[in-house]
Amino acid sequence: MRFVWAVFRREIKSYFVSPLCYTAIAAFLGIMGVLYYALLMGYERTRLRAAMNPLAEMPGVENIVRGMLGSDIMWAFLIIVPLLSMRMLAWERQQHTAELLLTAPMTTWHLVLGKFFGAVFVLITMLALAVWMPFVVVYWGSADPAPLLSGILGVLLYGALMLAIALLASSLTESTIQAGFLTLLFMAVVYVVGILVPRVPLVGENLEQFTPGGNLSLLARGVVDTQPLVYFLSMTALLLFLTSQIVDSQRWR
Amino acid sequence: MTSTSTSASAGGGSASPVPPGRPRQSMIEIDQLHKFYGPFEALKGISFTVRSGEVVGFLGPNGAGKSTTMKIMTGLMPPTRGSVSIAGHDVLDEPLEVRRAIGYLPEIPPLYPEMTVRDYLSFAAELRGVPRARRRRAVDLALERCGLTHMAQRLVGNLSKGYRQRTGLAQAVIHEPRVLILDEPTVGLDPTQVIEIRGIVRELGEERTVILSSHVLPEVQATCHRVVIINRGLVVADGPMDELLSRESHGGVVASLRRPPEELDPLRQLTAVRQVQRLGEQEFRFFLEPGDDVRERFVAGLANSGYGLIEVRAETATLEEVFRDVVLEEVPA
């Protein structure tokens, strides 16, 4: 475990002196800000319309929270996760520090976990910087805080899964640029599948629970079910395991 | 220099020195090592052994298979056939034990430019499993050994090439490894830096087993006790430095004469001379009879000969000549 800790600590130190990391954080906050603005304006319009119609019910602010922490945040990840993937395994290989890590007396699993948790830490930092937006809405809109809390958990798990995809992609190449594009490609496939699956006749609804997006919206509803938890954790673990197998197999080539 | 390093390591107390009086066991055993890259056979059955405490130079022209062999030794790459064991552990069966025993400096030092030298070495120590309580002292010792103490707070990315190489070297010795594997430690450095790095390597070699690869010959001649020369994936020479040098030695004496005779015959008549070669207008190579005091008698005779002796020196082969001979000789076509 101390090896994971060592790699993790170095990762964090290195992330927070790199322009790439700040670019990713800035991009994330920018997208979230625009999203927040758009959702607020949309809410304002429906509220005004409702105020003019005595029969209509006043809309709640839940949609804003659901939007920010549900389906829309996926698009923000499509930009920042490939950026972060550029500082993962391909980067170590490109600057020849992989030799240091791979000749240390630790297993590849330690290395993969250390790198993964380092990226997750950056993700947590980003979310911490953005979370005030839906929080403000929930607090002054007197809405139920449950969807906010479970939504944050969902975004965290969803982001971690995407970072695991990025780590896998970055283990396949020696160029950081390629790692970024490969991550983008993998994520695009996941997204397209996520969009198409619900449209499959008859079984679409049932298949949706196997997509990351489907599980994310389950959590955004405000209930922490075991199904999405098990789904995200097991998928992430599987990807990390595959990554460490890939890195090990490269040692044997 | 030497005494400071010894006392420093004794004072550091973190070393695990080989107990005195123990017979020298073999630290590196390479047996019939083969490596294919696709259809290309990079190593064609390399075997050699390095005993504890030896400093071995691993020589060969570019592309001979030096880096490949070293990567296999560190477990970065598997052999196609054959076995390598380090400190009694097989690289395939006990990779973690092997990695605990070695310090490795790759051809390109594995440095993080955004870290300070001290942070970097501290990270390397942690990765090598140096316990937290001893880490600071290990870093200080490595800094001192590699002449980096005054650079400790600098960013690695801002260091000159020579200091980067030292940082790489410091990383390789931070955990007091029993076996040090250095891949071309002085490549690309200027002559002063080369001499400094050599000095450091020589000092490090006093306490541990070192194998260093190079295609620069004076490198190996200056630092190593023994040389293993490989070419095109085969070991073409292996032996102690002086043995290898004397084997190839011409054993001649070169003399310059101000007034040489027209013919070589009068020179052949001189005391203790077996054969003479003309090298230039005034320069001759003399091959002497065997014996202990031949050179003394020869020089005395030559000085009294009236040919105007102005310079005389004994010839020993340089490693360069040995290298040229074995490498050219063994190449079939």
XYZ file of C-alpha atoms in Angstrom:
586
model
C 0.000 0.000 0.000
C 2.877 2.375 0.690
C 3.852 2.080 -2.977
C 0.382 3.197 -4.053
C 0.695 6.074 -1.595
C 4.134 7.028 -2.974
C 2.956 7.052 -6.590
C -0.252 8.855 -5.618
C 1.566 11.624 -3.730
C 3.975 12.209 -6.581
C 1.074 12.300 -9.034
C -0.719 14.999 -7.094
C 2.370 17.136 -6.676
C 3.042 16.849 -10.363
C -0.573 17.509 -11.422
C -0.756 20.729 -9.487
C 2.366 22.202 -11.029
C 1.290 21.337 -14.554
C -0.548 23.758 -16.846
C -2.457 20.812 -18.285
C -4.172 20.160 -14.990
C -5.215 23.802 -14.600
C -6.435 23.857 -18.186
C -8.612 20.849 -17.464
C -9.980 22.404 -14.257
C -10.649 25.704 -16.023
C -12.385 23.949 -18.902
C -14.530 21.972 -16.482
C -15.527 25.040 -14.471
C -16.227 26.970 -17.670
C -18.524 24.291 -19.021
C -20.279 23.886 -15.692
C -20.751 27.649 -15.469
C -22.352 27.860 -18.904
C -24.511 24.871 -18.104
C -25.603 26.426 -14.822
C -26.476 29.669 -16.551
C -28.486 27.912 -19.251
C -30.395 25.811 -16.722
C -31.147 28.846 -14.566
C -32.446 30.816 -17.533
C -34.584 27.887 -18.626
C -36.002 27.632 -15.124
C -36.701 31.338 -15.056
C -38.657 31.133 -18.312
C -40.881 28.282 -17.124
C -41.404 30.056 -13.813
C -42.558 33.243 -15.548
C -44.875 31.290 -17.807
C -46.312 29.496 -14.792
C -46.826 32.772 -12.960
C -49.031 34.029 -15.775
C -51.186 30.941 -15.838
C -53.193 30.536 -12.629
C -53.830 26.855 -13.359
C -50.172 25.913 -13.713
C -48.073 24.592 -10.866
C -44.899 26.446 -9.911
C -41.915 24.467 -11.168
C -39.342 23.110 -8.692
C -35.598 23.581 -8.963
C -34.948 19.822 -9.092
C -34.437 19.955 -12.838
C -31.443 22.226 -12.416
C -29.750 19.791 -10.040
C -30.642 16.846 -12.225
C -29.256 18.615 -15.264
C -25.987 19.585 -13.653
C -25.296 16.284 -11.982
C -27.001 14.000 -14.450
C -26.900 13.768 -18.176
C -25.268 17.094 -19.036
C -22.103 16.723 -17.001
C -21.162 13.803 -19.256
C -20.297 16.279 -21.989
C -17.903 18.136 -19.716
C -16.103 14.865 -19.054
C -15.721 14.291 -22.768
C -13.317 17.231 -22.805
C -11.484 17.018 -19.495
C -10.902 13.284 -19.241
C -8.885 13.075 -22.497
C -6.872 16.048 -21.230
C -6.080 14.265 -17.984
C -5.259 11.043 -19.824
C -2.336 12.844 -21.390
C -0.534 12.770 -18.045
C -1.044 9.097 -17.387
C 0.967 6.074 -18.509
C 1.884 7.259 -21.998
C 3.417 10.334 -20.437
C 5.638 8.243 -18.148
C 6.792 6.304 -21.163
C 7.336 9.365 -23.282
C 9.628 10.965 -20.730
C 11.305 7.644 -19.859
C 10.283 7.652 -16.218
C 8.408 4.405 -16.804
C 11.731 2.603 -16.366
C 12.030 3.992 -12.852
C 8.528 2.842 -11.959
C 8.786 -0.544 -13.647
C 12.126 -1.464 -12.060
C 10.934 -0.523 -8.570
C 10.095 -3.457 -6.303
C 6.339 -2.956 -6.547
C 3.747 -4.710 -8.637
C 2.170 -3.111 -11.691
C -1.096 -3.077 -9.777
C 0.416 -0.638 -7.258
C 1.510 1.636 -10.077
C -1.896 1.562 -11.792
C -3.758 2.258 -8.555
C -1.436 5.125 -7.638
C -1.886 6.762 -11.035
C -5.647 6.205 -10.926
C -6.171 7.694 -7.488
C -4.006 10.659 -8.454
C -6.376 11.439 -11.332
C -9.416 10.845 -9.109
C -8.019 13.422 -6.699
C -7.967 15.994 -9.502
C -11.558 15.049 -10.298
C -12.568 15.580 -6.664
C -10.864 18.982 -6.703
C -12.825 19.969 -9.792
C -16.127 18.868 -8.332
C -15.377 20.645 -5.078
C -14.851 23.862 -7.025
C -18.113 23.466 -8.962
C -20.458 22.038 -6.377
C -21.533 25.401 -4.960
C -23.656 26.003 -8.055
C -26.289 23.308 -7.512
C -25.861 23.799 -3.764
C -27.013 27.416 -4.019
C -30.076 26.331 -5.956
C -30.981 23.617 -3.483
C -30.429 25.844 -0.457
C -32.367 28.903 -1.578
C -34.826 26.961 -3.659
C -35.717 24.911 -0.556
C -35.434 21.714 -2.545
C -34.803 18.205 -1.317
C -31.017 17.854 -0.786
C -31.011 14.096 -1.444
C -30.682 14.296 -5.261
C -27.813 16.739 -4.802
C -25.863 14.415 -2.523
C -26.541 11.217 -4.436
C -25.912 13.122 -7.673
C -22.471 14.186 -6.481
C -21.689 10.603 -5.592
C -22.891 9.548 -9.028
C -20.749 12.104 -10.839
C -17.746 11.015 -8.809
C -18.248 7.360 -9.647
C -19.012 8.130 -13.261
C -15.906 10.322 -13.555
C -13.762 7.649 -11.918
C -14.986 5.132 -14.481
C -14.109 7.517 -17.305
C -10.649 8.027 -15.779
C -10.201 4.258 -15.706
C -11.004 4.233 -19.432
C -8.430 6.985 -19.898
C -5.814 5.024 -17.971
C -6.433 1.978 -20.124
C -6.151 4.076 -23.285
C -2.905 5.635 -22.092
C -1.394 2.211 -21.435
C -1.756 1.364 -25.111
C 0.496 4.034 -26.565
C 3.749 5.870 -26.034
C 2.519 9.240 -27.203
C 0.503 11.516 -24.944
C -1.386 12.985 -27.887
C -2.398 9.521 -29.031
C -3.465 8.711 -25.489
C -5.741 11.768 -25.521
C -7.339 10.886 -28.833
C -7.707 7.231 -27.919
C -9.474 8.226 -24.705
C -11.770 10.499 -26.683
C -12.520 7.664 -29.084
C -13.270 5.144 -26.324
C -15.503 7.605 -24.513
C -17.294 8.515 -27.730
C -18.080 4.847 -28.289
C -19.447 4.575 -24.751
C -21.577 7.703 -25.296
C -22.936 6.654 -28.658
C -23.870 3.264 -27.265
C -25.475 5.064 -24.314
C -27.573 7.153 -26.688
C -28.582 4.277 -28.958
C -29.367 1.642 -26.342
C -32.613 3.182 -24.992
C -33.952 3.244 -28.557
C -33.631 -0.475 -29.034
C -37.197 -1.750 -29.287
C -38.613 -3.809 -26.379
C -35.401 -4.315 -24.371
C -34.007 -0.769 -24.580
C -35.271 0.202 -21.138
C -33.677 -2.820 -19.540
C -30.378 -2.451 -21.356
C -30.007 1.112 -20.185
C -29.000 -0.047 -16.751
C -25.815 -1.431 -18.293
C -24.625 1.928 -19.612
C -22.683 4.398 -17.460
C -25.124 7.172 -18.337
C -28.110 5.072 -17.295
C -26.523 4.382 -13.926
C -25.617 8.011 -13.506
C -29.228 9.094 -13.943
C -30.318 6.406 -11.477
C -28.140 8.100 -8.850
C -29.226 11.614 -9.866
C -32.776 10.729 -8.828
C -31.858 10.991 -5.169
C -31.795 7.366 -4.143
C -28.536 5.537 -3.554
C -29.306 2.114 -4.916
C -26.836 -0.759 -4.739
C -27.128 -1.450 -8.441
C -25.343 1.681 -9.747
C -22.770 1.436 -6.944
C -21.920 -2.142 -7.822
C -21.980 -1.281 -11.497
C -19.534 1.635 -11.266
C -17.173 0.029 -8.792
C -16.954 -3.288 -10.608
C -16.546 -1.707 -14.045
C -13.795 0.583 -12.744
C -12.017 -2.311 -11.026
C -12.251 -4.377 -14.200
C -10.725 -1.609 -16.319
C -7.923 -1.039 -13.823
C -7.219 -4.760 -13.772
C -7.093 -4.848 -17.575
C -4.736 -1.882 -17.565
C -2.315 -3.554 -15.193
C -2.442 -6.706 -17.323
C -1.642 -4.653 -20.418
C 1.295 -2.926 -18.737
C 2.574 -6.280 -17.512
C 2.256 -7.824 -20.945
C 4.313 -4.965 -22.393
C 7.020 -5.945 -19.951
C 6.942 -9.368 -21.582
C 7.329 -8.273 -25.131
C 37.764 11.564 -2.017
C 37.818 7.850 -1.461
C 38.165 8.108 2.290
C 35.303 10.577 2.604
C 32.923 8.335 0.763
C 33.861 5.316 2.843
C 33.501 7.159 6.110
C 30.253 8.712 4.958
C 28.723 5.364 4.175
C 29.977 3.890 7.441
C 28.554 6.871 9.312
C 25.296 6.615 7.403
C 24.915 3.108 8.716
C 22.109 2.375 6.300
C 24.281 0.195 4.083
C 24.045 -3.542 4.254
C 27.645 -4.401 3.485
C 28.753 -7.860 2.535
C 30.086 -9.540 5.671
C 33.867 -9.691 5.590
C 35.550 -12.974 4.906
C 32.640 -14.360 2.951
C 33.657 -16.064 -0.292
C 32.820 -14.023 -3.350
C 29.588 -15.390 -4.664
C 28.319 -14.635 -8.119
C 25.905 -11.720 -8.160
C 24.939 -11.800 -11.804
C 24.631 -15.045 -13.712
C 23.670 -14.903 -17.333
C 23.227 -18.210 -19.044
C 22.675 -18.768 -22.766
C 20.617 -15.631 -23.190
C 18.697 -15.370 -26.454
C 16.439 -12.555 -27.514
C 14.458 -12.248 -30.703
C 12.780 -9.081 -31.893
C 10.440 -10.656 -34.380
C 12.694 -12.550 -36.742
C 15.768 -10.546 -35.721
C 18.007 -12.308 -33.222
C 19.464 -9.567 -31.023
C 21.141 -11.886 -28.530
C 22.509 -15.202 -29.704
C 23.349 -17.004 -26.505
C 25.184 -14.691 -24.146
C 26.682 -16.176 -20.998
C 28.820 -14.595 -18.341
C 29.048 -14.287 -14.586
C 29.818 -11.304 -12.403
C 31.035 -11.992 -8.887
C 30.279 -9.905 -5.850
C 32.367 -6.748 -5.687
C 33.435 -6.765 -9.311
C 33.200 -3.732 -11.562
C 32.580 -5.073 -15.029
C 32.616 -3.128 -18.251
C 30.109 -4.319 -20.812
C 31.433 -3.260 -24.161
C 30.226 -3.453 -27.680
C 29.577 -1.334 -30.736
C 26.158 0.300 -31.073
C 23.487 -2.287 -31.683
C 25.507 -5.148 -30.244
C 22.823 -5.959 -27.674
C 24.107 -4.156 -24.575
C 20.899 -2.340 -23.703
C 18.822 -5.401 -24.485
C 20.881 -7.496 -22.084
C 20.596 -4.848 -19.403
C 16.856 -4.513 -19.847
C 16.508 -8.253 -19.430
C 18.643 -8.056 -16.290
C 16.299 -5.472 -14.768
C 13.146 -7.344 -15.743
C 11.971 -4.677 -18.164
C 11.982 -7.250 -20.905
C 11.816 -11.045 -20.955
C 14.453 -13.233 -22.557
C 13.302 -15.413 -25.443
C 15.476 -18.223 -24.103
C 18.062 -18.583 -21.408
C 18.154 -17.337 -17.861
C 19.406 -14.425 -15.826
C 19.719 -14.468 -12.086
C 20.678 -11.526 -9.921
C 21.802 -12.009 -6.325
C 20.530 -15.572 -6.524
C 17.050 -14.690 -7.813
C 15.796 -15.532 -11.266
C 14.455 -12.491 -13.121
C 11.399 -14.352 -14.354
C 10.537 -16.275 -11.188
C 11.275 -13.650 -8.547
C 11.084 -10.274 -10.277
C 10.403 -8.302 -7.102
C 13.426 -9.800 -5.313
C 15.585 -8.965 -8.309
C 14.278 -5.400 -8.418
C 14.984 -5.013 -4.706
C 18.608 -6.019 -5.290
C 19.372 -3.740 -8.217
C 19.885 -0.091 -8.885
C 19.426 0.807 -12.529
C 20.407 3.831 -14.542
C 18.845 3.544 -18.007
C 20.432 5.103 -21.054
C 18.119 8.098 -20.679
C 17.885 8.962 -16.975
C 14.279 8.568 -15.714
C 13.756 12.081 -14.365
C 10.694 14.163 -13.572
C 11.577 17.684 -14.710
C 8.978 19.340 -12.479
C 10.444 17.991 -9.226
C 13.356 19.292 -7.194
C 16.377 17.030 -6.934
C 15.629 16.337 -3.276
C 11.956 15.558 -3.867
C 12.835 13.327 -6.757
C 15.384 11.339 -4.773
C 13.002 11.094 -1.861
C 10.378 9.662 -4.207
C 12.927 7.224 -5.654
C 13.832 6.131 -2.116
C 10.177 5.571 -1.303
C 9.680 3.559 -4.474
C 12.695 1.452 -3.597
C 11.218 0.718 -0.212
C 13.553 2.777 1.968
C 11.641 3.196 5.265
C 10.510 6.702 6.096
C 12.830 7.006 9.103
C 15.902 6.427 6.973
C 14.748 8.217 3.854
C 16.155 11.625 4.602
C 19.549 10.240 5.456
C 19.553 8.059 2.349
C 18.783 11.115 0.214
C 21.510 13.172 1.897
C 24.027 10.405 1.394
C 23.130 9.955 -2.271
C 23.334 13.716 -2.809
C 26.765 13.822 -1.228
C 28.100 10.813 -3.093
C 27.051 12.182 -6.443
C 28.172 15.745 -5.698
C 24.640 17.123 -5.762
C 24.295 18.571 -2.285
C 24.341 22.173 -3.505
C 21.765 21.323 -6.200
C 19.248 19.699 -3.872
C 16.644 22.455 -4.173
C 16.954 22.948 -7.929
C 14.328 21.695 -10.342
C 15.510 18.661 -12.236
C 14.325 20.219 -15.482
C 16.733 23.141 -15.016
C 19.828 21.008 -14.470
C 22.659 20.702 -16.958
C 23.182 17.388 -18.654
C 26.003 16.396 -16.314
C 23.922 17.089 -13.223
C 20.987 15.214 -14.675
C 23.211 12.221 -15.144
C 24.358 12.551 -11.524
C 20.760 12.723 -10.392
C 20.067 9.549 -12.343
C 23.045 7.922 -10.696
C 21.927 9.092 -7.247
C 18.526 7.542 -7.915
C 20.184 4.228 -8.753
C 22.146 4.049 -5.482
C 19.588 5.560 -3.099
C 18.603 2.199 -1.593
C 22.144 0.808 -1.335
C 21.601 -1.850 -3.972
C 23.921 -4.816 -4.081
C 24.048 -4.704 -7.859
C 24.339 -1.537 -9.892
C 23.389 -1.649 -13.576
C 24.483 1.425 -15.509
C 23.589 1.773 -19.173
C 26.017 4.157 -20.871
C 26.456 6.397 -17.823
C 28.619 9.013 -19.542
C 27.107 9.219 -22.986
C 26.699 12.784 -24.226
C 28.672 14.425 -21.429
C 31.582 16.802 -21.872
C 35.080 15.561 -20.924
C 35.116 17.136 -17.458
C 31.739 15.679 -16.624
C 32.866 12.298 -17.936
C 35.808 12.316 -15.552
C 33.569 13.293 -12.639
C 31.023 10.577 -13.343
C 33.807 8.027 -13.707
C 35.150 9.032 -10.317
C 31.720 8.548 -8.759
C 31.279 5.168 -10.422
C 34.706 4.046 -9.213
C 33.847 5.008 -5.648
C 30.488 3.266 -5.825
C 32.217 0.177 -7.149
C 34.258 -0.134 -3.979
C 31.272 -1.398 -2.058
C 29.111 -3.156 -4.610
C 28.864 -5.094 -7.806
C 28.699 -2.860 -10.853
C 28.093 -3.612 -14.490
C 28.344 -0.667 -16.819
C 27.860 -0.655 -20.542
C 29.670 1.572 -22.924
C 30.833 1.911 -26.458
C 33.470 4.384 -25.313
C 36.572 2.419 -24.521
C 38.574 4.701 -22.213
C 35.460 4.720 -20.056
C 35.766 1.067 -19.276
C 39.540 1.143 -19.073
C 39.327 3.852 -16.424
C 36.724 2.277 -14.182
C 36.487 -1.480 -14.588
C 38.405 -4.520 -13.374
C 36.974 -6.781 -15.977
C 35.606 -6.452 -19.473
C 32.976 -8.413 -21.336
C 32.910 -7.514 -25.006
C 29.907 -8.412 -27.095
C 29.315 -8.002 -30.778
C 26.242 -8.859 -32.804
C 24.660 -10.646 -29.881
C 27.647 -12.814 -28.921
C 30.324 -12.555 -26.259
C 33.601 -12.169 -28.130
C 35.946 -11.530 -25.207
C 35.698 -11.834 -21.447
C 38.471 -11.407 -18.928
C 40.281 -9.245 -16.417
C 41.359 -5.932 -17.849
C 45.126 -6.452 -17.534
C 44.957 -9.978 -18.915
C 43.026 -8.826 -21.922
C 45.456 -5.998 -22.474
C 48.594 -8.119 -22.158
C 47.146 -10.837 -24.345
C 46.952 -8.419 -27.193
C 50.070 -6.533 -26.231
C 52.748 -6.136 -28.837
C 55.263 -6.069 -26.006
C 57.533 -3.813 -27.989
C 59.638 -0.817 -27.162
C 59.520 2.215 -29.413
C 62.638 4.353 -29.667
C 63.452 7.506 -31.569
C 66.998 7.902 -32.827
C 68.554 11.132 -34.046
C 71.142 9.405 -36.239
C 69.708 6.009 -37.193
C 71.765 3.633 -39.340
C 70.767 3.193 -42.993
C 69.995 -0.494 -42.578
C 68.059 -2.300 -39.860
C 70.793 -4.915 -39.396
C 73.019 -2.920 -37.023
C 69.978 -2.343 -34.818
C 69.291 -6.062 -34.705
C 72.770 -6.570 -33.329
C 72.016 -4.478 -30.246
C 71.810 -6.018 -26.794
C 68.667 -8.119 -26.098
C 66.957 -7.296 -29.425
C 65.021 -10.021 -31.164
C 63.398 -8.098 -34.016
C 63.201 -4.521 -35.316
C 60.554 -2.686 -37.293
C 60.875 0.695 -38.870
C 57.940 2.955 -37.944
C 59.162 6.233 -39.386
C 62.205 8.198 -40.399
C 63.673 8.150 -36.918
C 61.291 5.798 -35.113
C 61.758 2.082 -34.592
C 59.920 -0.646 -32.740
C 62.149 -3.194 -31.004
C 60.924 -6.619 -29.914
C 63.051 -7.850 -27.043
C 64.229 -11.226 -25.830
C 62.320 -12.632 -22.896
C 63.747 -11.922 -19.460
C 63.382 -9.687 -16.439
C 66.029 -7.075 -16.997
C 65.930 -6.969 -20.810
C 64.588 -3.458 -21.003
C 67.316 -2.177 -18.726
C 70.051 -3.883 -20.715
C 68.480 -2.864 -23.997
C 68.183 0.802 -23.100
C 71.745 0.874 -21.750
C 73.005 -0.710 -24.972
C 71.001 1.627 -27.175
C 72.163 4.701 -25.300
C 75.792 3.707 -25.836
C 75.293 2.775 -29.485
C 75.962 6.272 -30.808
C 72.704 6.461 -32.808
C 71.578 9.475 -30.819
C 68.793 8.109 -28.609
C 66.277 10.872 -27.938
C 63.171 9.017 -26.773
C 62.204 5.548 -25.648
C 58.879 4.148 -24.412
C 57.346 0.757 -23.734
C 54.235 -0.176 -25.694
C 51.108 -1.627 -24.142
C 47.976 -2.253 -26.084
C 45.050 0.010 -25.375
C 41.634 -1.442 -24.916
C 40.814 0.210 -28.185
C 43.183 -2.122 -29.984
C 41.828 -5.154 -28.173
C 38.325 -4.088 -29.017
C 39.144 -3.494 -32.656
C 40.863 -6.847 -32.904
C 38.159 -8.966 -31.295
C 35.256 -7.165 -32.896
C 36.694 -7.276 -36.396
C 38.042 -10.767 -36.027
C 34.782 -12.373 -34.974
C 32.585 -10.891 -37.645
C 32.081 -13.603 -40.261
C 31.022 -11.278 -43.068
